[in-house]
Coordinates of C-alpha atoms and ligand atoms in Angstrom, one line a residue:
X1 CA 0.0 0.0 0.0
X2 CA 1.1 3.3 -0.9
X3 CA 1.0 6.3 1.5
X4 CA 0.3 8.6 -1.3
X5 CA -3.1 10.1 -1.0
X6 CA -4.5 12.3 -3.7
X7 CA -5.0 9.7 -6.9
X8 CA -5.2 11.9 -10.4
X9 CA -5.9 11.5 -14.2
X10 CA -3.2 12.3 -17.0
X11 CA -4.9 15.8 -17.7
X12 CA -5.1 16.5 -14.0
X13 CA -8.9 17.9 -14.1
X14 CA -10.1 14.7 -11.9
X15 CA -8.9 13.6 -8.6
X16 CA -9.9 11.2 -5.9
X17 CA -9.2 10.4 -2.4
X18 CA -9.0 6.4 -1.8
X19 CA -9.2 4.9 1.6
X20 CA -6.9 2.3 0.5
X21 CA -4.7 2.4 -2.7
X22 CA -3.0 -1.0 -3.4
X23 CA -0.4 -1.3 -6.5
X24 CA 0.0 -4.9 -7.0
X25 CA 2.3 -6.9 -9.0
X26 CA 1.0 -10.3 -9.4
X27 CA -2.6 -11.5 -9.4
X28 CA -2.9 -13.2 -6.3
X29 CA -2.2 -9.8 -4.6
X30 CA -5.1 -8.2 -6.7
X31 CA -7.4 -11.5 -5.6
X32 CA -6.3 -10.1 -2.4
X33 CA -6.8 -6.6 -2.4
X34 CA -10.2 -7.4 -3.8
X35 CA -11.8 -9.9 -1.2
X36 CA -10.3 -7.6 1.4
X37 CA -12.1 -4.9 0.1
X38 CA -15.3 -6.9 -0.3
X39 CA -15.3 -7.9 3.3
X40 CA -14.7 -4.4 4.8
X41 CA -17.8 -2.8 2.4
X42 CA -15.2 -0.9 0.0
X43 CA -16.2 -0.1 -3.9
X44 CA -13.3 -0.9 -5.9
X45 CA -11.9 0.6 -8.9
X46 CA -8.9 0.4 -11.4
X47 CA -6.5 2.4 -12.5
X48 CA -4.3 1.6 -15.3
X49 CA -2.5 4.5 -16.7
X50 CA -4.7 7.5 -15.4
X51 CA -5.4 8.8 -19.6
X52 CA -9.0 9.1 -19.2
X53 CA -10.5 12.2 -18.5
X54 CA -13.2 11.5 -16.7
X55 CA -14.2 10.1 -13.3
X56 CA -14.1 6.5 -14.5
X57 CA -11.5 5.5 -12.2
X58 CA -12.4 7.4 -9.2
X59 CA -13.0 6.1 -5.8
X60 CA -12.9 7.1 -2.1
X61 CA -12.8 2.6 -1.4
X62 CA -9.9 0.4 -2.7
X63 CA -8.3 2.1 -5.7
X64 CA -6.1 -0.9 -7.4
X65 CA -3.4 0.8 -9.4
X66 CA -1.9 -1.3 -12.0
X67 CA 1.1 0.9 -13.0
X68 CA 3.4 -2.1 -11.5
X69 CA 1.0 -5.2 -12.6
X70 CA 3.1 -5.0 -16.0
X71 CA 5.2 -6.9 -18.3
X72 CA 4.9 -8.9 -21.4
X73 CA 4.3 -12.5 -20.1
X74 CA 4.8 -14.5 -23.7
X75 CA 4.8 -14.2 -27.6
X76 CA 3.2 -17.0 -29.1
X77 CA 5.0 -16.7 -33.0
X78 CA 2.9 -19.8 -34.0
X79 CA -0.7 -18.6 -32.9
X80 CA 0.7 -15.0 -33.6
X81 CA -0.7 -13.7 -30.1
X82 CA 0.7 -11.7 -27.3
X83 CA 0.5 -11.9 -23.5
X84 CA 0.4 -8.9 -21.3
X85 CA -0.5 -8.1 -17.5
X86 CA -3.1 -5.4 -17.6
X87 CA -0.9 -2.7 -16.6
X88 CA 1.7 -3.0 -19.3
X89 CA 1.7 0.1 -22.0
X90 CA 1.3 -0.1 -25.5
X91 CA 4.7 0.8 -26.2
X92 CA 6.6 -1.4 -24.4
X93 CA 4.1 -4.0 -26.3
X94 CA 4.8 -3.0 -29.3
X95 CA 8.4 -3.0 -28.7
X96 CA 8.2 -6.5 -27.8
X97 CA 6.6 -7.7 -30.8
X98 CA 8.7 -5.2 -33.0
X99 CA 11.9 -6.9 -31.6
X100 CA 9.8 -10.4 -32.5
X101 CA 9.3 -9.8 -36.1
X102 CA 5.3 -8.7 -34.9
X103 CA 2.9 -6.2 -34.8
X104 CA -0.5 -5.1 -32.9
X105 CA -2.3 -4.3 -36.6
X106 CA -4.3 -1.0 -35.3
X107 CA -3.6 1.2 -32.3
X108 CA -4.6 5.2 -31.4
X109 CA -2.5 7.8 -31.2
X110 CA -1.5 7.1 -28.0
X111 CA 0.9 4.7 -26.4
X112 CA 1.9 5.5 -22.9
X113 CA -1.7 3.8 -21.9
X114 CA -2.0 0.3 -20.2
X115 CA -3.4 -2.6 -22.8
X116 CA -6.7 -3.0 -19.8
X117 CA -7.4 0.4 -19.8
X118 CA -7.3 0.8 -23.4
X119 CA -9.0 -2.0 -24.0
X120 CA -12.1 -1.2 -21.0
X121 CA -12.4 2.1 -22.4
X122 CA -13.3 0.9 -26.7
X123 CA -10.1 3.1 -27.5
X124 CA -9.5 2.9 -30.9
X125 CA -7.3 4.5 -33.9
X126 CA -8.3 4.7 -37.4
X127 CA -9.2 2.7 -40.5
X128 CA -12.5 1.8 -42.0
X129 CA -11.2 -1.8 -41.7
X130 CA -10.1 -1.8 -38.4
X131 CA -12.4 -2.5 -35.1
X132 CA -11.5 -0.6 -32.2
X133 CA -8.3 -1.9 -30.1
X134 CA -10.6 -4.6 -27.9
X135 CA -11.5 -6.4 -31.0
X136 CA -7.8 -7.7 -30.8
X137 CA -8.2 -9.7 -27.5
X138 CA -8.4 -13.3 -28.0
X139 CA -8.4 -14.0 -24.5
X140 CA -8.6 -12.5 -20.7
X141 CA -8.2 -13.3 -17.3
X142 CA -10.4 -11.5 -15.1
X143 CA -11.0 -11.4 -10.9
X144 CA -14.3 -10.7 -10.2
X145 CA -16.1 -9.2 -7.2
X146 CA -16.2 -13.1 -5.2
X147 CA -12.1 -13.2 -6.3
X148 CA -12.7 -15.9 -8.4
X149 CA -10.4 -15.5 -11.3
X150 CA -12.6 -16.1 -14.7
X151 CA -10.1 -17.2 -18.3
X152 CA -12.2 -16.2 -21.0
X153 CA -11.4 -16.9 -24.4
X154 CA -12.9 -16.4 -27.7
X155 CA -13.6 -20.0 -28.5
X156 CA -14.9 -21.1 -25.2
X157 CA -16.3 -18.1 -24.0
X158 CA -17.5 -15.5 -27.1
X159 CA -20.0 -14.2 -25.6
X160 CA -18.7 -13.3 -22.1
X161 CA -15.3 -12.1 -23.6
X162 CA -17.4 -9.4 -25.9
X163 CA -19.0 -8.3 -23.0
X164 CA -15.4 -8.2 -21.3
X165 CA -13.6 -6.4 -23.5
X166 CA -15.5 -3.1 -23.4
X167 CA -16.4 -3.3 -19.8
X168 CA -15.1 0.7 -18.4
X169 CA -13.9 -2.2 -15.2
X170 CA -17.4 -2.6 -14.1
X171 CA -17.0 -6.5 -14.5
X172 CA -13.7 -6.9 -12.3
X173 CA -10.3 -7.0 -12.5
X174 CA -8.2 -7.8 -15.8
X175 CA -5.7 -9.3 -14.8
X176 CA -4.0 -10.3 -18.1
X177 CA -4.5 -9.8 -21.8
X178 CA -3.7 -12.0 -24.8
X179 CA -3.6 -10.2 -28.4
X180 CA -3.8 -11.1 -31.6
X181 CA -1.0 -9.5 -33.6
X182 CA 0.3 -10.0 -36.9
X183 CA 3.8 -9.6 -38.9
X184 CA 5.2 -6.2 -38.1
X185 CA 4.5 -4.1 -41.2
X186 CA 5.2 -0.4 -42.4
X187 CA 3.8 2.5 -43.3
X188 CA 4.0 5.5 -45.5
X189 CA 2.7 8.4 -43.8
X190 CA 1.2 11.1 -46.7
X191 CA -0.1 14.9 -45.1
X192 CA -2.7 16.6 -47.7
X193 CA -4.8 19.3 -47.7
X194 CA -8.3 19.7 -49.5
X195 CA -11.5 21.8 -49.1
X196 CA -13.6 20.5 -46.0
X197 CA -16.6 20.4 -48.3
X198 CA -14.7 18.4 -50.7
X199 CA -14.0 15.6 -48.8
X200 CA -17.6 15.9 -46.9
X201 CA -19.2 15.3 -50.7
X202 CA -17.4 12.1 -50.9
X203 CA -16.9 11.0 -46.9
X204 CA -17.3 7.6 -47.3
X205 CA -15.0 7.2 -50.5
X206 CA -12.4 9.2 -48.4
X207 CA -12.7 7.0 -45.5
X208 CA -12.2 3.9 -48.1
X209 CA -8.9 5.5 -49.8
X210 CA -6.2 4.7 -47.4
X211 CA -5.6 1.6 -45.0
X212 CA -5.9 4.2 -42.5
X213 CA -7.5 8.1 -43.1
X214 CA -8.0 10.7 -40.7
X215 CA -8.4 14.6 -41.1
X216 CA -8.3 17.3 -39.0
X217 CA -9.8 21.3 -38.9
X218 CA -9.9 24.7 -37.9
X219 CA -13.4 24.8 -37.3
X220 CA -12.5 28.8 -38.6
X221 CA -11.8 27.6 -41.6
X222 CA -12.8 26.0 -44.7
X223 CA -9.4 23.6 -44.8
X224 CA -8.8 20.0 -43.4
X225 CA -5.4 18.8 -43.1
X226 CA -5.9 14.8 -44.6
X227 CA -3.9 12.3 -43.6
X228 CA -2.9 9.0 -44.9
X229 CA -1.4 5.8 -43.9
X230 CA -0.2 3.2 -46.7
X231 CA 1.3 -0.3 -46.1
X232 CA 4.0 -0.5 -47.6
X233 CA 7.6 -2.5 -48.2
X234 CA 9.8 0.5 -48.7
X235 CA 12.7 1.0 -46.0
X236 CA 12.1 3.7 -43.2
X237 CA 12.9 7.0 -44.3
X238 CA 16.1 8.3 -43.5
X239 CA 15.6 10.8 -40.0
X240 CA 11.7 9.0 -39.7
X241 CA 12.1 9.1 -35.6
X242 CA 12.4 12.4 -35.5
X243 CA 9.8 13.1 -37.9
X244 CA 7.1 11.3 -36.0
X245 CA 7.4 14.5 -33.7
X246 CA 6.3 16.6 -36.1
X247 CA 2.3 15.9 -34.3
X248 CA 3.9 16.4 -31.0
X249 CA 5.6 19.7 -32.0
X250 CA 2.4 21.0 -33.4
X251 CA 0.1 20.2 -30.4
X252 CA 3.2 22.2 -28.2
X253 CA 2.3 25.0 -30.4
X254 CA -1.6 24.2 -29.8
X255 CA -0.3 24.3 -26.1
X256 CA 1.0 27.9 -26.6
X257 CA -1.7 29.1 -28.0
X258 CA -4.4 28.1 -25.7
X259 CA -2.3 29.8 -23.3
X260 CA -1.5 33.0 -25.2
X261 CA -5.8 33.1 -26.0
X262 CA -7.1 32.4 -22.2
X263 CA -7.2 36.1 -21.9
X264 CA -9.1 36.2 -25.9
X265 CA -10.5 32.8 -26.5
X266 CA -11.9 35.0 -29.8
X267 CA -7.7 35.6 -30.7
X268 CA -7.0 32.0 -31.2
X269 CA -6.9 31.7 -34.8
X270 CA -4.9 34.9 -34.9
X271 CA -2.0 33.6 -32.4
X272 CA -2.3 30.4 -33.9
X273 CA -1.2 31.9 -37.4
X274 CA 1.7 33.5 -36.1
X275 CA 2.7 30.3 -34.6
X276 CA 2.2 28.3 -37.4
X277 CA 5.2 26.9 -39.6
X278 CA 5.8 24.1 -42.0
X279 CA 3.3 21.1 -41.9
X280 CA 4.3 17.6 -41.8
X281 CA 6.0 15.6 -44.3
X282 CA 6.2 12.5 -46.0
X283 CA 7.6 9.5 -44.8
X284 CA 8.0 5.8 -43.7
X285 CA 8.7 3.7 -40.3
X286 CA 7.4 1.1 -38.4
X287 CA 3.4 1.0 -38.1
X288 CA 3.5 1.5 -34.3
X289 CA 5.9 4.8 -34.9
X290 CA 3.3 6.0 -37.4
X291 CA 0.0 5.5 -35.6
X292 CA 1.1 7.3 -32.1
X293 CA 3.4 9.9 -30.9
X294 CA 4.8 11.4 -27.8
X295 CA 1.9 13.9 -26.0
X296 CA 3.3 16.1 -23.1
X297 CA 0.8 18.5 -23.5
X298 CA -2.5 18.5 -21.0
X299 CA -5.9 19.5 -22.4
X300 CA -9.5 17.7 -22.4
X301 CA -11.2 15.8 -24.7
X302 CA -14.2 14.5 -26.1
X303 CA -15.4 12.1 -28.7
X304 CA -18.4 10.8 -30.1
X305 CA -19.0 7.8 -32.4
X306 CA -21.0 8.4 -34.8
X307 CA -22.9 6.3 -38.2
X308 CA -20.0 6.9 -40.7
X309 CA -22.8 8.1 -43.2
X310 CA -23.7 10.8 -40.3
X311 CA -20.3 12.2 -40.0
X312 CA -20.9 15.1 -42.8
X313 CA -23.7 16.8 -41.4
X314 CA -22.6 16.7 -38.2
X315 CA -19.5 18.5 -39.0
X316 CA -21.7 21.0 -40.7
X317 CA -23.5 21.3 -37.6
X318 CA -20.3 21.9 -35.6
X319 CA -19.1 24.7 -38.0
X320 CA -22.2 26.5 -37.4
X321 CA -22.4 25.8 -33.6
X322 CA -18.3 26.3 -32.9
X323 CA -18.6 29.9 -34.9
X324 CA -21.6 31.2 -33.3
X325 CA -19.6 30.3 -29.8
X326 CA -16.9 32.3 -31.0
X327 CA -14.2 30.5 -28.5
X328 CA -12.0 29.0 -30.6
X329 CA -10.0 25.8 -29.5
X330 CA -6.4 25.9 -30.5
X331 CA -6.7 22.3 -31.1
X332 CA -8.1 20.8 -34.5
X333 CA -11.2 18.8 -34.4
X334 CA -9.9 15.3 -35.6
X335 CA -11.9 12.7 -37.4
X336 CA -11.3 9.2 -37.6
X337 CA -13.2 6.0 -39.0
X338 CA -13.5 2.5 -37.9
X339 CA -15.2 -0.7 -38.6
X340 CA -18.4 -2.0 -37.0
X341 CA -17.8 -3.9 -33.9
X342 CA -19.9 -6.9 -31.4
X343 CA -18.8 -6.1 -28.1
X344 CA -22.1 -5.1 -26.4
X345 CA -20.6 -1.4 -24.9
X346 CA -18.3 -0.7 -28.4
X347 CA -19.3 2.7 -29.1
X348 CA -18.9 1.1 -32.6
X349 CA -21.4 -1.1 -32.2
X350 CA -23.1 -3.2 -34.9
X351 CA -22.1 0.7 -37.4
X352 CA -19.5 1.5 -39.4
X353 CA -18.5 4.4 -37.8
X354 CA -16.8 8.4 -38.2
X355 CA -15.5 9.4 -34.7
X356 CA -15.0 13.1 -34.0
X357 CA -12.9 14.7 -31.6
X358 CA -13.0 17.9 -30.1
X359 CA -9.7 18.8 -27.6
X360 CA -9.4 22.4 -25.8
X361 CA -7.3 23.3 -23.4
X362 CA -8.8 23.0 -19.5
X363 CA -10.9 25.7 -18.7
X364 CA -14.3 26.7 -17.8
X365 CA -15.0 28.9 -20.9
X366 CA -14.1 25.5 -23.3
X367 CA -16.4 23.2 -20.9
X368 CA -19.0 25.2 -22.5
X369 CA -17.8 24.6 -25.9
X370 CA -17.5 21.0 -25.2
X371 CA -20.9 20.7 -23.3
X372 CA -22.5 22.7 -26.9
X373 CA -20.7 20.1 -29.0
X374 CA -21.8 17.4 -26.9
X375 CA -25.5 17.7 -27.2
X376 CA -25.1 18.9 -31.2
X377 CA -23.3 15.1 -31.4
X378 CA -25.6 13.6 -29.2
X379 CA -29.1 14.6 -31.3
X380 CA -27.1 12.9 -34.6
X381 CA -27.2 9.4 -32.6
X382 CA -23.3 9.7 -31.3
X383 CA -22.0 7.4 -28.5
X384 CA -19.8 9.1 -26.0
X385 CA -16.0 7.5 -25.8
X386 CA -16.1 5.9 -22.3
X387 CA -13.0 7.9 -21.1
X388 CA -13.7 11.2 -22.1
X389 CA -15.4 13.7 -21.1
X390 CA -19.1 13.7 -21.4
X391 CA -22.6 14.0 -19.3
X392 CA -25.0 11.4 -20.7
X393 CA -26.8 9.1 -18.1
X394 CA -27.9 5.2 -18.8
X395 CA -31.1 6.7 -19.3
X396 CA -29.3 8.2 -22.6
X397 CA -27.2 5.7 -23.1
X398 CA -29.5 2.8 -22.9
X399 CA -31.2 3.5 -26.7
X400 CA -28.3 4.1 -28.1
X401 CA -27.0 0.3 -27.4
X402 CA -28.6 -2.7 -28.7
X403 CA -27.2 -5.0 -26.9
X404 CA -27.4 -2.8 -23.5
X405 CA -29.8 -6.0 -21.8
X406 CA -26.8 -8.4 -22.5
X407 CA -24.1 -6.3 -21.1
X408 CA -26.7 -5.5 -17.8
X409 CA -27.1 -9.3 -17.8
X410 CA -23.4 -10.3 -17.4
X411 CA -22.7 -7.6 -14.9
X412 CA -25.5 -8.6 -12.8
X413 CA -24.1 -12.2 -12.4
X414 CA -20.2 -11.4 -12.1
X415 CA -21.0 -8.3 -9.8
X416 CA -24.1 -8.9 -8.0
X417 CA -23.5 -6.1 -5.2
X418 CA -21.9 -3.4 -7.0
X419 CA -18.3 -4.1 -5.9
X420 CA -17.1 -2.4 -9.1
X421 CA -19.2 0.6 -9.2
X422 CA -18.3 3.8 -8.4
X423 CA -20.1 7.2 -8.9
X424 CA -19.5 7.7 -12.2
X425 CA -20.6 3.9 -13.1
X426 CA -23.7 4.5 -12.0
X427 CA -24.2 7.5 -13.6
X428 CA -23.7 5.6 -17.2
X429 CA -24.3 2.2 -16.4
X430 CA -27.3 2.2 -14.0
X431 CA -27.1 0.6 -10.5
X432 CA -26.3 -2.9 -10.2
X433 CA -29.4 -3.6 -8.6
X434 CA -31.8 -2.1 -11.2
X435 CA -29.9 -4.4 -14.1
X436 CA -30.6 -7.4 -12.3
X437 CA -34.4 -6.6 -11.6
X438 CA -34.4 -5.8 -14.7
X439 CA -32.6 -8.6 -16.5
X440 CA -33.4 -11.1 -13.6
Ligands
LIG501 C1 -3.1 12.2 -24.8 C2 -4.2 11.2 -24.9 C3 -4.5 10.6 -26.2 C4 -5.5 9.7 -26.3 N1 -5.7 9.2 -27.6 C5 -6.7 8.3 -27.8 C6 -6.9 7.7 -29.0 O1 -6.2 7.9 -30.0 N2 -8.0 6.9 -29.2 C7 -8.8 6.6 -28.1 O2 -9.8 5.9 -28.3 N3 -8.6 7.2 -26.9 C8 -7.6 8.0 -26.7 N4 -7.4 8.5 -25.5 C9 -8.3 8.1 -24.3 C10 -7.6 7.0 -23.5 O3 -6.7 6.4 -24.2 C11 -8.5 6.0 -22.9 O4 -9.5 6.6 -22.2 C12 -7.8 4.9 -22.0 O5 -8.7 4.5 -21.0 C13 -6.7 5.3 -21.3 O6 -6.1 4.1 -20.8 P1 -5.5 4.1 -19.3 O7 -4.6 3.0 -19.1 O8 -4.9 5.5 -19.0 O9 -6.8 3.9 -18.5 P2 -7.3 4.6 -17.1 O10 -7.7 5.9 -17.5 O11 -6.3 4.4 -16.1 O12 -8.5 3.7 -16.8 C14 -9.7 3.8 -17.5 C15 -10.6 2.8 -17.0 O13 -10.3 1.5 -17.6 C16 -10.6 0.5 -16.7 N5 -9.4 -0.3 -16.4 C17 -8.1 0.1 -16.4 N6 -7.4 -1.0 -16.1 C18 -8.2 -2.0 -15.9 C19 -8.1 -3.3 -15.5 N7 -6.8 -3.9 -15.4 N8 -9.2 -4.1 -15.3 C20 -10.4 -3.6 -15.5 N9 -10.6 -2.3 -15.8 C21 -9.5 -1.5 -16.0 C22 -11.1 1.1 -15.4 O14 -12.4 1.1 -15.3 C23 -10.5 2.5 -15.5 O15 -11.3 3.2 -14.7 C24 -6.4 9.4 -25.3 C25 -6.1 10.0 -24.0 C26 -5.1 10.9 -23.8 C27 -4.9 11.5 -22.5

């Protein structure tokens, strides 16, 4: 046990007191920490790398931190899988597998979050093939609220291991993840630039052009930046390392400029054209190099998953809305696509989907523009991302997922007092109690 007290996320805009804060390193201590918790009336929650931006892993019982429950556990070149504790972060998986000749095929931008949290959370990156990151687990091993420790895997268990994988940790604990991975493969990274309404005429064709797409926008202007990953065989380029930060360099600049405009949110796009230089460039590396890069800089976020088809109008809608506020973000809205997905809680549920993100930096005045971008999303049928920020309830929720009743279902068996609820839980799940009248 730790004697820290004050437990916070990434961006530093939630914080929670635990009574007890455990960080375990094997399972039997988490089996542990969790029937100790049971037995003294505590609500337990998980923390794996703190990147959510919401109160998902907040508690004031037993807060299990997983930032030492890591390490990559095997690499299976025959069944092409990988092994990881829950806490382990993307990079040092993809490391792993790079070193093995292996590859995860599809990750976000993002790599300093744990595989469970990632996974609990239906993170994804882009590609209108690609499901999000859960759609990789082949298998799980979970503790659940009587400490029992539940091995589901996709041939013995599909059902429960859908439900598993996008779970926000209201199911228990994972304690370790098996992926499915493929050969390591590169890709060229190619920067373009079109008229917004040009690519919103043909969305869906845009989304189809490149093994992964994704755009971003000034909502003041009438620009997106495209951008567009290709597998290919050519050799990294030469210097591709240190072109990977161009992104990172960028959102510094974003940083800079959210700063420079708290006084004159209306300033932003003025500062932000002074600041601006030279875009990105050209080039090729290893997949995981391409798909992520380094982010220092705090600021908020929210996303919503939407029916690809409905991604144009609601970017017209946001143009309109975003304008009329008049407080600019110095952060783009970026747009992504995926494929549809089966886990019950995917926000890309049984859709091909368009996700769109809105970041600003972390005050009050840009809470507002997020909460007027929220419901704007909302009417058009968008799912919130689980660990960002948003304000819908299971009441809202509830519609928007068909197979909500399953999900309740599974919960109400492996978590039949609540163990694994916290405030937030409730607030977008339901209690546990309803779901099993319910569902009984
Ligand atoms: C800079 C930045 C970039 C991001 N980029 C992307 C992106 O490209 N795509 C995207 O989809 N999202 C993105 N996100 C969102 C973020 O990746 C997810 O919310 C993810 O949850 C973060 O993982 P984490 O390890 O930090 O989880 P945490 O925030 O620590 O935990 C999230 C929740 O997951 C559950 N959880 C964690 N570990 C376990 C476990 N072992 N067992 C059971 N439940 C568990 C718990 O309920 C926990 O409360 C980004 C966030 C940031 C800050």
């Amino acid at each position: 046990m730790t004697d820290r007290q004050i437990w916070q996320t990434w961006s530093k805009t939630v914080r929670c007191r635990p009574a007890r804060w455990i960080v375990p390193r094997v399972e039997g201590q988490i089996v542990e920490a969790v029937c100790a918790a049971a037995e003294d009336g505590l609500g337990v929650r998980v923390a794996g790398a703190g990147h959510s931006f919401n109160q998902l892993a907040c508690t004031e019982g037993l807060l299990l931190d997983l930032s030492r429950h890591t390490g990559v556990l095997d690499i299976d070149r025959r069944a092409m899988t990988v092994t990881v504790r829950g806490g382990t972060h993307l990079a040092e998986v993809s490391a792993a597998l790079d070193r093995a000749g292996m590859a995860l095929a599809n990750i976000g931008t993002l790599d300093t979050q744990s595989v469970a949290g990632a996974i609990s959370t239906g993170n994804h990156g882009t590609g209108i093939a690609h499901r999000p990151f859960s759609s990789q687990v082949a298998a799980l091993r979970l503790v659940a609220a009587d400490g029992s420790v539940l091995v589901l895997d996709e041939a013995a268990d599909p059902d429960l291991l859908a439900c598993a994988r996008t779970a926000l940790g209201a199911l228990g604990v994972i304690s370790t993840v098996t992926l499915r991975c493929v050969p390591s493969f590169s890709l060229r990274s190619v920067p373009g630039s079109e008229r917004l309404e040009d690519v919103l005429g043909r969305f869906e064709e845009w989304a189809h052009s490149a093994d992964h797409v994704a755009m971003t926008w000034l909502p003041w202007t009438e620009e997106v930046s495209t951008q567009a990953w290709h597998r290919t065989d050519d050799p990294p380029t030469q210097g591709a390392r240190r072109l990977r930060y161009a992104t990172t360099v960028d959102e510094m600049r974003c940083g800079l400029a959210g700063f420079a405009g708290r006084w004159s949110p209306a300033s932003v796009p003025r500062i932000k054209r002074l600041l601006s230089s030279g875009g990105p460039v050209e080039y090729v590396d290893a997949s995981h190099r391409v798909f992520s890069f380094p982010q220092p800089v705090k600021f908020l976020a929210l996303e919503h998953a939407l029916a690809l088809d409905a991604v144009p109008e609601a970017l017209r809608h946001l143009r309109v809305a975003l304008r009329r506020f008049g407080a600019y973000s110095p952060y783009s809205v970026l747009v992504r696509v995926g494929a549809a997905d089966e886990s019950p809680l995917s926000p890309a549920f049984g859709r091909a989907t368009g996700y769109i993100n809105l970041t600003v930096p972390r005050t009050a005045r840009y809470t507002e523009v997020l909460r007027t971008a929220e419901h704007l999303l909302r009417d058009l049928d968008g799912r919130p991302h689980w660990g960002k920020a948003h304000t819908a309830t299971a009441e809202v929720l509830r519609p928007r997922y068909p197979q909500w009743d399953q999900f309740q279902r599974v919960r109400g068996k492996l978590d039949p007092g609540g163990l694994f609820c916290n405030e937030y839980i409730g607030r977008v799940l339901g209690p546990v109690d309803a779901a099993r009248q319910v569902y009984a």
